[in-house]
Coordinates of C-alpha atoms in Angstrom, one line a residue:
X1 CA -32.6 12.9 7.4
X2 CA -30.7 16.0 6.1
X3 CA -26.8 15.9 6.9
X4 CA -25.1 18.4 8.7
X5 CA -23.6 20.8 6.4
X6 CA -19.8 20.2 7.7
X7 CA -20.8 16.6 7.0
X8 CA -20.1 16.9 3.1
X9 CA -16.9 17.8 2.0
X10 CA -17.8 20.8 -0.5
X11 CA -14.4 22.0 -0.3
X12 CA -13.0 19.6 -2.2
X13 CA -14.8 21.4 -5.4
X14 CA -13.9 24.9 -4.3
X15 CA -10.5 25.7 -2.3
X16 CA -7.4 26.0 -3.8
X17 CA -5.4 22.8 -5.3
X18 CA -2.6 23.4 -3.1
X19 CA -4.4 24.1 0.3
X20 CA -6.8 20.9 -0.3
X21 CA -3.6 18.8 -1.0
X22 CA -2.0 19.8 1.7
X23 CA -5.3 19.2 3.9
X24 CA -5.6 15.6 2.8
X25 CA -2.3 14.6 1.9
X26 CA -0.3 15.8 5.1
X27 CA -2.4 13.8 7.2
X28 CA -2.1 10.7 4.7
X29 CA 1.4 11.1 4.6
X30 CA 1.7 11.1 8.8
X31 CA -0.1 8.0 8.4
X32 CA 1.5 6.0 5.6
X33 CA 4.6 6.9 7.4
X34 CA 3.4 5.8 9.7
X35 CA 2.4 2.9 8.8
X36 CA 5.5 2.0 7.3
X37 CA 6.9 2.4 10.8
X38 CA 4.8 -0.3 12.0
X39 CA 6.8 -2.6 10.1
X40 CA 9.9 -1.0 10.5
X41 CA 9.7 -1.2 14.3
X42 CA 8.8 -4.1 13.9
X43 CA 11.8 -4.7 11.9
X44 CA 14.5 -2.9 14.3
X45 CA 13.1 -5.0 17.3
X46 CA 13.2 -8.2 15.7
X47 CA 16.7 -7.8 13.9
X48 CA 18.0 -7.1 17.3
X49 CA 16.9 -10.5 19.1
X50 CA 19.7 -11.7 21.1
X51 CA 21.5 -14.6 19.2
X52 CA 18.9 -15.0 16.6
X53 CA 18.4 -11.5 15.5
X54 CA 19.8 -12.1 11.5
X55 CA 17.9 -15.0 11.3
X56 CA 14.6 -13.8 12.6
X57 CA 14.5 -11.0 10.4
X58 CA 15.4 -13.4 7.2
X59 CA 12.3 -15.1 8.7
X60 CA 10.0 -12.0 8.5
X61 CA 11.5 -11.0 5.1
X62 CA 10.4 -14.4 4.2
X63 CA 6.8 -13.4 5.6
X64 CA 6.7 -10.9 2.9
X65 CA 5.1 -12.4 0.3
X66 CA 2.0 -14.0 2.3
X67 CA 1.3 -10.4 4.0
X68 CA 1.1 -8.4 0.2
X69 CA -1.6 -11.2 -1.0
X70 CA -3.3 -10.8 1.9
X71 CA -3.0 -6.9 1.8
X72 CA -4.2 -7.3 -1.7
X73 CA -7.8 -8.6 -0.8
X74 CA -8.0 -6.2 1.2
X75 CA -7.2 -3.5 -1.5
X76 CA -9.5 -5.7 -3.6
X77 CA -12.4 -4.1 -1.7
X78 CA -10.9 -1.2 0.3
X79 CA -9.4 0.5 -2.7
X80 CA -12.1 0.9 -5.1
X81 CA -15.0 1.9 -2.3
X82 CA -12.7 4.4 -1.6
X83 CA -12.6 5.9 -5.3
X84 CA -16.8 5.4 -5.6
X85 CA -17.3 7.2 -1.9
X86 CA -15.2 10.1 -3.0
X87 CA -17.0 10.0 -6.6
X88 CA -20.7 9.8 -4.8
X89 CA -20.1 12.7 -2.5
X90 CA -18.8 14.7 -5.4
X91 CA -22.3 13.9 -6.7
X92 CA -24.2 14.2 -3.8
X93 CA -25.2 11.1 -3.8
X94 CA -24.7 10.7 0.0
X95 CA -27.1 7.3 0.0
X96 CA -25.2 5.1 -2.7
X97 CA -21.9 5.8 -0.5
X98 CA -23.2 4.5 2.7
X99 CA -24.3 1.5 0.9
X100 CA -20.6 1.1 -0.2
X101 CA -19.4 1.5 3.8
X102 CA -22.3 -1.9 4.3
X103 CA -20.4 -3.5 1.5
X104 CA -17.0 -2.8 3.2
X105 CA -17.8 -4.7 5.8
X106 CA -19.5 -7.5 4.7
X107 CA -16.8 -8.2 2.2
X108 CA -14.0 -7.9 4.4
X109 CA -15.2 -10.3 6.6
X110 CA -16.0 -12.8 4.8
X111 CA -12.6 -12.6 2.4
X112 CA -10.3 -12.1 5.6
X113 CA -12.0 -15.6 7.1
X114 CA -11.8 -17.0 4.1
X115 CA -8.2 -16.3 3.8
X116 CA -7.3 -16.9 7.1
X117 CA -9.2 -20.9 7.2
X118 CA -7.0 -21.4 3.7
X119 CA -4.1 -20.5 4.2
X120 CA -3.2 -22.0 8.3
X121 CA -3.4 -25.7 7.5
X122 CA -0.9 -25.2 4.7
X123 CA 1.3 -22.7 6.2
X124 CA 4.8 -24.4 6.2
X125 CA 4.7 -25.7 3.0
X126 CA 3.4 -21.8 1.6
X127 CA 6.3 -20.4 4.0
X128 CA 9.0 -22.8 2.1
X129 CA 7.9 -21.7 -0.9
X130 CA 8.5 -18.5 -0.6
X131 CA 12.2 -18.8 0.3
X132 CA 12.2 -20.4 3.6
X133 CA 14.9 -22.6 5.2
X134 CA 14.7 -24.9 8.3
X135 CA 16.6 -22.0 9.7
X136 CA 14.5 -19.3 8.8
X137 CA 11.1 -21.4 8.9
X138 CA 10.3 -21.0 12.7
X139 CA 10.8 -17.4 13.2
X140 CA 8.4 -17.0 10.1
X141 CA 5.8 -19.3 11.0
X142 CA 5.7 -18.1 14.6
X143 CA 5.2 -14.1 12.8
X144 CA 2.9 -15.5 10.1
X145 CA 0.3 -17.7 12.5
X146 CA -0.3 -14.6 14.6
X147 CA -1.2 -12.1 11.6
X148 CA -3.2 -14.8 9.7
X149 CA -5.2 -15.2 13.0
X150 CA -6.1 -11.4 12.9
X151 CA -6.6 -10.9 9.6
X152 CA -10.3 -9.9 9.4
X153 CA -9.2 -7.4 11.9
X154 CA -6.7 -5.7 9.7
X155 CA -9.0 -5.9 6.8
X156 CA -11.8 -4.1 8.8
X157 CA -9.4 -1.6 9.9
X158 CA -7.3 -0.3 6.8
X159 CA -10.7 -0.5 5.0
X160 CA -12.2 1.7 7.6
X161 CA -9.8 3.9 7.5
X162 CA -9.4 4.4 4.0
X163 CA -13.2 5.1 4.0
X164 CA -13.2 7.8 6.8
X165 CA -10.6 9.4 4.7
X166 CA -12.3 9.8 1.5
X167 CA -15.4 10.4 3.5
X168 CA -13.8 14.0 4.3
X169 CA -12.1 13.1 7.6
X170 CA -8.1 12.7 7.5
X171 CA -7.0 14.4 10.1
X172 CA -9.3 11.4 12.0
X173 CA -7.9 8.9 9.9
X174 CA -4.3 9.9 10.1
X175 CA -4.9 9.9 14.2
X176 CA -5.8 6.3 14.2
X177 CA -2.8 5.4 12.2
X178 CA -0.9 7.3 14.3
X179 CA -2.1 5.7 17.7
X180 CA -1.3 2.2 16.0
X181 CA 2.1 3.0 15.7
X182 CA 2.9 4.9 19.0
X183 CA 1.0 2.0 20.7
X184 CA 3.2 -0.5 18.7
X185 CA 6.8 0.6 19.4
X186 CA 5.3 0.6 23.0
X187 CA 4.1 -2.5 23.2
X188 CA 6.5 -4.4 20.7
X189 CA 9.6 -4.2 23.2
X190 CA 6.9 -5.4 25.9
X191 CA 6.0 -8.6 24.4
X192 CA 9.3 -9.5 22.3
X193 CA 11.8 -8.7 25.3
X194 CA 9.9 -8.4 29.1
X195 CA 7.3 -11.2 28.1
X196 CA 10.3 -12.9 25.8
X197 CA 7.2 -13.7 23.1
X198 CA 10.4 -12.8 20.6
X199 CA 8.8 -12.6 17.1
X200 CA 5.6 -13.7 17.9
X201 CA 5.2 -10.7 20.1
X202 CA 5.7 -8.5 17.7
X203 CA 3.0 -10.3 15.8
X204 CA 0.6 -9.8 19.1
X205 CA 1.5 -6.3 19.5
X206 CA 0.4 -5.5 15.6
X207 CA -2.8 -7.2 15.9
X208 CA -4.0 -5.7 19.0
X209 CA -3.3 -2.1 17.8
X210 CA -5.0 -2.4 14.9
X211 CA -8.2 -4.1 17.2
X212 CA -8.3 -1.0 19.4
X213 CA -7.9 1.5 16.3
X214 CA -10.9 -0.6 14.5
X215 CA -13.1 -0.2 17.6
X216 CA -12.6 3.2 17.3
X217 CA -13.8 3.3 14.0
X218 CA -16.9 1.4 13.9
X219 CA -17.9 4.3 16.9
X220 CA -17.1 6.9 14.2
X221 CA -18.9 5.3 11.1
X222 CA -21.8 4.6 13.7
X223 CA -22.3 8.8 13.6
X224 CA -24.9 9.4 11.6
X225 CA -24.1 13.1 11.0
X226 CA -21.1 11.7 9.0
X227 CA -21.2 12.4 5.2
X228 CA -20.3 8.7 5.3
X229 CA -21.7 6.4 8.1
X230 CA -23.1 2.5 8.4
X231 CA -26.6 1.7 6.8
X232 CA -29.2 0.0 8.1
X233 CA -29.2 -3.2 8.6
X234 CA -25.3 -2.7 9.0
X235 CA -24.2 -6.1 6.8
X236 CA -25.4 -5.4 3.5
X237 CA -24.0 -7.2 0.2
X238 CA -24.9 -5.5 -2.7
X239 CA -23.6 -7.5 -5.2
X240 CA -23.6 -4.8 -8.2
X241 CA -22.0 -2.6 -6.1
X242 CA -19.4 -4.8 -4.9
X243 CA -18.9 -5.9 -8.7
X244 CA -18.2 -1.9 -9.5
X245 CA -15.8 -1.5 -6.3
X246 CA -14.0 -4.6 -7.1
X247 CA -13.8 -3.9 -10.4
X248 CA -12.2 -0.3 -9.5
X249 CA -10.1 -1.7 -6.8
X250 CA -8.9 -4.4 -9.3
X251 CA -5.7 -2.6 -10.3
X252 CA -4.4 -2.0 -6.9
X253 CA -5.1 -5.5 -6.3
X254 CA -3.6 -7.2 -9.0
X255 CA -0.2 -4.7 -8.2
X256 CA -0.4 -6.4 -4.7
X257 CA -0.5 -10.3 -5.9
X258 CA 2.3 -9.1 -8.6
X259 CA 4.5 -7.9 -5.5
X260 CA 3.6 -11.2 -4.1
X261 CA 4.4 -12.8 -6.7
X262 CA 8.0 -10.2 -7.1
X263 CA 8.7 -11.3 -3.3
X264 CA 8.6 -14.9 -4.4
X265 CA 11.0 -14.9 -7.1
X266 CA 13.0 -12.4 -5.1
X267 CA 13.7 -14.5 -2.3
X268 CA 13.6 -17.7 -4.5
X269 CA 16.6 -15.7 -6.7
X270 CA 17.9 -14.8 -3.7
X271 CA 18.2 -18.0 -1.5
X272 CA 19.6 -20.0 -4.4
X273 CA 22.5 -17.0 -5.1
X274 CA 23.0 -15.7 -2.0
X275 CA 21.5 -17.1 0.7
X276 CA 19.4 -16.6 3.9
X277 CA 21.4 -13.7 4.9
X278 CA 20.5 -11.9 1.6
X279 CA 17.1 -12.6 2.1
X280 CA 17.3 -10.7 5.1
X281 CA 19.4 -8.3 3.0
X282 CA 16.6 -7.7 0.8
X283 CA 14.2 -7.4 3.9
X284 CA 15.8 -4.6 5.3
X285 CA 16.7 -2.6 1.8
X286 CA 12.8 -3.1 1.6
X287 CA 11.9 -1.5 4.3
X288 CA 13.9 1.4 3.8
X289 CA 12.8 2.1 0.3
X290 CA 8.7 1.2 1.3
X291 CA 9.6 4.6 4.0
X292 CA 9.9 6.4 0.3
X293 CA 7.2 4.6 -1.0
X294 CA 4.9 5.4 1.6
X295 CA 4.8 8.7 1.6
X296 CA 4.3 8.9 -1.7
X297 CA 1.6 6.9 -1.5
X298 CA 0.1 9.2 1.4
X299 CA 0.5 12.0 -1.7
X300 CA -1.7 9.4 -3.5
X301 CA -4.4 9.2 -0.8
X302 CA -4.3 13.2 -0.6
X303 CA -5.2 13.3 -4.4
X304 CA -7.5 10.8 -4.6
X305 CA -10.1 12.3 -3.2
X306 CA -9.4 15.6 -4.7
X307 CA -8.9 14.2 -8.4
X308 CA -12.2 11.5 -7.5
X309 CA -14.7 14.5 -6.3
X310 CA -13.3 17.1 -9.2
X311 CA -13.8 14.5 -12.1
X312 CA -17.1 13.8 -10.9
X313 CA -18.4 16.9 -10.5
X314 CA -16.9 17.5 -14.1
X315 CA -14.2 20.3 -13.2
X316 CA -11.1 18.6 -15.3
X317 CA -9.4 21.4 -14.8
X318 CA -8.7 20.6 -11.1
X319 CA -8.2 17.3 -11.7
X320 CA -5.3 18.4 -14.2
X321 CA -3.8 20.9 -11.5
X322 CA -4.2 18.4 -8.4
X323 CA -1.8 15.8 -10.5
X324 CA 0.9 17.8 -11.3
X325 CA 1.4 19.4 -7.8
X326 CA 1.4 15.9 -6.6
X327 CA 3.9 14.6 -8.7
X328 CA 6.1 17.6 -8.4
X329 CA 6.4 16.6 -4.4
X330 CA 6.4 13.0 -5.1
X331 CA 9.8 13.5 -7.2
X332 CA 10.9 15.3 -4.5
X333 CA 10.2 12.7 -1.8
X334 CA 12.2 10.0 -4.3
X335 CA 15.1 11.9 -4.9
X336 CA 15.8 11.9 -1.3
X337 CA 15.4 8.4 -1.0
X338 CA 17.8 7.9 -3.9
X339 CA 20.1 10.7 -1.9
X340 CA 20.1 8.2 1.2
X341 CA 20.5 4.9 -1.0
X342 CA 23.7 5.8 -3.0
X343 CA 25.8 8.3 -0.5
X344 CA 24.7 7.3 2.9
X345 CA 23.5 3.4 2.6
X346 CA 25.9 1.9 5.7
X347 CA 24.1 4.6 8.1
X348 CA 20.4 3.3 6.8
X349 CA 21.3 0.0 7.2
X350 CA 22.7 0.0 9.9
X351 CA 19.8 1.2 12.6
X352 CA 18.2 -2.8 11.9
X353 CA 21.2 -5.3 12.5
X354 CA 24.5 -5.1 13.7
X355 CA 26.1 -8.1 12.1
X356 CA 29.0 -7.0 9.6
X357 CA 28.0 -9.6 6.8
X358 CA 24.4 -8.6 7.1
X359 CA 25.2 -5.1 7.0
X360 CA 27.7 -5.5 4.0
X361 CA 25.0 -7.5 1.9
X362 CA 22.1 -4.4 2.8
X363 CA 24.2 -2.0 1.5
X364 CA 25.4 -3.5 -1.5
X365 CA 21.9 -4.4 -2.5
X366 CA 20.6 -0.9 -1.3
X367 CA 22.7 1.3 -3.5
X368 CA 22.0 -1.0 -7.0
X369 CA 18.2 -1.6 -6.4
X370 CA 17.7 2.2 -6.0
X371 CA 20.2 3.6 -8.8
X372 CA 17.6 5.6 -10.7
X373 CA 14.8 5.6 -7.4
X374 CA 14.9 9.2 -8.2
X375 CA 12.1 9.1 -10.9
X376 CA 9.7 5.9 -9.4
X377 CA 7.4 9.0 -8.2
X378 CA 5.8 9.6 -11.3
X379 CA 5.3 6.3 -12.2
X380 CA 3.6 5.7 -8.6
X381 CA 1.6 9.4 -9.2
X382 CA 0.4 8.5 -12.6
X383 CA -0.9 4.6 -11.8
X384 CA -2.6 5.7 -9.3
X385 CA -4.4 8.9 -10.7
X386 CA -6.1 6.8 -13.3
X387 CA -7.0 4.8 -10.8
X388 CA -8.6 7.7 -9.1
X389 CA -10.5 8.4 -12.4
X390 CA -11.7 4.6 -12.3
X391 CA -9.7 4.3 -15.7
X392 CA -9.4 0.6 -14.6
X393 CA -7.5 -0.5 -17.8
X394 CA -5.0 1.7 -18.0
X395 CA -4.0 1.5 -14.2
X396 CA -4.1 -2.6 -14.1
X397 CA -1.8 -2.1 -16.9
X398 CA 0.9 0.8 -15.3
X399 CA 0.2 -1.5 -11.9
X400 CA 1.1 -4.8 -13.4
X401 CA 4.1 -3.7 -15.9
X402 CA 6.3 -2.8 -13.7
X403 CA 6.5 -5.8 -11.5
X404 CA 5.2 -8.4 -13.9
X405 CA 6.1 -7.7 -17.5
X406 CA 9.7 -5.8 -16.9
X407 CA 11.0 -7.0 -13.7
X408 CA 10.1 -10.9 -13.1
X409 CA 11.6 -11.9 -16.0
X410 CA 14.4 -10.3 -15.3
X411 CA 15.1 -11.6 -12.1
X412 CA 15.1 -14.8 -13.7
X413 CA 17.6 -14.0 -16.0
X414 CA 20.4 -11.1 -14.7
X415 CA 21.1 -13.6 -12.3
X416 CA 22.7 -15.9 -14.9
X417 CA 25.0 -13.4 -15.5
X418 CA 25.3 -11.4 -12.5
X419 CA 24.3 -13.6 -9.7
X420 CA 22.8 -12.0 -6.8
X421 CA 23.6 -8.5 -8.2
X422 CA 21.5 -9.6 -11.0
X423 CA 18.4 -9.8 -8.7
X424 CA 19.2 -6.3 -7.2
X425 CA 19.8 -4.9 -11.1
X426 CA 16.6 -5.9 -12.4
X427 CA 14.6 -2.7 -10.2
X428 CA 16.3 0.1 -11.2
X429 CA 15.7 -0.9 -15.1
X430 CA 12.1 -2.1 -14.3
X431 CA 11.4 1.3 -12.7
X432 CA 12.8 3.2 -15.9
X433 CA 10.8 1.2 -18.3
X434 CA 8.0 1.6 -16.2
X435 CA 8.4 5.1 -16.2
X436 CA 8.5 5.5 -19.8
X437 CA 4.8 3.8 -20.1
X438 CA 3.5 6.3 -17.4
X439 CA 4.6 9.2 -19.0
X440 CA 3.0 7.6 -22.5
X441 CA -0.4 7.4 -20.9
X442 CA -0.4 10.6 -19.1
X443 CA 0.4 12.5 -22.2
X444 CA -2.0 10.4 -24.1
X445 CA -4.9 11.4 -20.9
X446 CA -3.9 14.8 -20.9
X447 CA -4.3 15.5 -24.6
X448 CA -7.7 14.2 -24.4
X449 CA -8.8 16.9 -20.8
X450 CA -7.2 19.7 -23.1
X451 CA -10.3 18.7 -25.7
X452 CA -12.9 18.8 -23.1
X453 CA -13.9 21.9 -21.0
X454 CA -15.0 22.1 -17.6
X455 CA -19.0 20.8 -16.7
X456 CA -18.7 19.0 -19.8
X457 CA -20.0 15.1 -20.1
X458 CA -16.5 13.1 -19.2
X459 CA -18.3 9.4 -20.8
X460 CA -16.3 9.8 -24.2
X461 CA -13.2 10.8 -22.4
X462 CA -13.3 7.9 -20.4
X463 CA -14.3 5.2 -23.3
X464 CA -11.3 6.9 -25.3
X465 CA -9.0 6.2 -22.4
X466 CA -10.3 3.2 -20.8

């Protein structure tokens, strides 16, 4: 059956750079933002639990690692379907990329169950682990049993809507992010405070947003007039396709464990140096700086489509021009963030506890770990354009240095020196190191586009980079 013409996303090889960025990044941006809203309601309510608030959000900060391994399954899949959908339709190859959308959904189920049977029986002894206390253990459990519980759901979800996005729908996709969180900070002061579910309704309220957004979507992706849309039979695992997307996806993966694996030393570091309290320090100076983070990567998910359809239908050119205008905003976006870290920290900090010593620790650790946030843009930009290319070497490598090869084993060892400041010290110098590898690669990347000209074969530029 012959698609609808508005059905494939032509423009995407045609308008101007700066009007299709700004078509599919301001929506991604809305929703990363978001999404990082979610959490940070999330966040606000909980830290503000009568009596337990400092506590409880030590406890979710705890939570932190658990929820970025199982975000990086997800990604696992999610990721690098998104980056062979947005390729496909750049080569018209409208079949292949609904076989992808079958594979979405067969793997994510199965992984998220997976996950979800592993990891419940053994949930306390994971939660202590990862820097929980006997006073910081229930609230984190209590968080931790709910999401694990609807996990499959949240796979199914972000994957879905990672996939309507590249399929040449963002404004849709941004919407369904957007009802999640409107519908959470509505519902979250329901079940924590009227219901008094304290942390575990927060937990419920996440959940059963991101249920009535995935319904949504599996009514969209049912439409067969989308460019992108569920095969027949709808559960299909193709096994050399889900090699290819995991194998694209594997960078953004691997940069998930290595934050779960960061999180884990981090609150390790800082329980033994500082305390519960500067876990929940930690916690909320995360937040804050993931607001940043986000909406850089909404920039990311606004060129990753653009850079994915351009390089496959062989006009490098483009794919030059969309990288540069997004890393021109994405410095911008950074700098502010390092604005509000060094000369206003007390007022950021403020908005999640009120408790003096909490406050005190937050702003301390805020100002040091985003010294020199200023530049982490590019290095965020440049990981993830290669990524876009399906350059999978290269952007395991800029995804894993940063957190892996720089900063872990520095955390281990400021803090001989330094103590807790240690810990907070070892991000600013991880992100400049990291930084100086980016800029190595995409020089290196870029030398190798200026030999090639537009419609030309791309297989020896990407067996010279990759």
């Amino acid at each position: 059956m012959a698609l609808k013409r508005s059905a494939a996303p032509t423009e995407l090889g045609t308008l101007k750079i700066s009007t299709l960025l700004r078509m599919y990044a301001v929506p991604g941006i809305i929703a990363m933002t978001a999404s990082s809203l979610y959490n940070v309601i999330d966040s606000i309510y909980i830290g503000h639990i009568e009596g337990v608030g400092s506590y409880a959000i030590s406890g979710l900060a705890v939570t932190f690692p658990l929820m970025n391994l199982a975000a990086a399954l997800g990604t696992l899949v999610g990721v690098g379907a998104m980056t062979m959908i947005s390729v496909m339709l750049g080569q018209r190859n409208y079949e292949n990329a609904n076989k992808v959308l079958g594979n979405v959904l067969s793997l994510n189920t199965i992984i998220g169950v997976i996950f979800t049977f592993l990891t419940i029986p053994f949930l306390d002894k994971i939660l202590y682990f990862f820097g929980a206390s006997e006073n910081t253990l229930p609230f984190a459990r209590d968080y931790m049993l709910i999401i694990l519980l609807g996990n499959v759901f949240s796979h199914l979800y972000f994957g879905f809507n990672g996939i309507i996005r590249a399929g040449g729908d963002p404004k849709t996709a941004m919407g369904l992010t957007l009802f999640t969180v409107v519908s959470n900070a509505i519902l979250d002061p329901i079940f924590i405070f009227v219901l008094k579910l304290g942390i575990q309704g927060a937990a419920i309220a996440t959940i059963l947003c991101q249920l009535m957004a995935l319904v949504y979507s599996f009514r969209f992706l049912a439409d067969k007039n989308k460019a992108v849309h569920f095969p027949r039979p709808l559960f299909q695992l193709d096994w050399r396709v889900a090699k290819q997307s995991m194998a694209i996806g594997l960078g953004p993966f691997l940069m998930n464990v290595a934050s779960c694996i960061v999180a884990l030393f981090i609150n390790q570091q800082l329980r033994k140096y500082g305390g519960d309290l500067a876990i929940g320090a930690y916690g909320i100076v995360n937040r804050i700086t993931m607001m940043a983070a986000m909406i850089v990567m909404g920039l990311n998910q606004g060129m990753q489509p653009i850079a994915g359809y351009n390089y496959g239908a062989r006009q490098y050119s483009r794919v030059k021009e969309v990288f540069k205008l997004t890393v021109m905003w994405a410095l911008l976006i950074t700098t502010i963030c390092w604005v509000v870290s060094v000369f206003f920290p007390r007022a950021a900090v403020s908005i999640f506890t009120s408790d003096p010593t909490l406050i005190d620790l937050s702003v301390h650790g805020l100002r040091v770990m985003n010294c020199v946030f200023c530049v982490v843009g590019f290095g965020m930009i440049t990981s993830n354009f290669f990524q876009c290319l399906g350059m999978v070497k290269i952007s395991i490598f800029l995804s894993l240095s940063r957190q892996l090869i720089f900063l872990v084993p520095m955390v281990y060892l400021l803090p001989l020196w330094l103590q807790e400041t240690g810990v907070w010290i070892s991000f600013p110098i991880s992100d400049l190191m990291s930084v100086v590898f980016s800029a190595f690669f995409i020089i290196r990347l870029f030398r190798k586009f200026n030999k090639i000209s537009d419609g030309d074969d791309s297989s020896s530029l990407g067996g010279a980079i990759s």
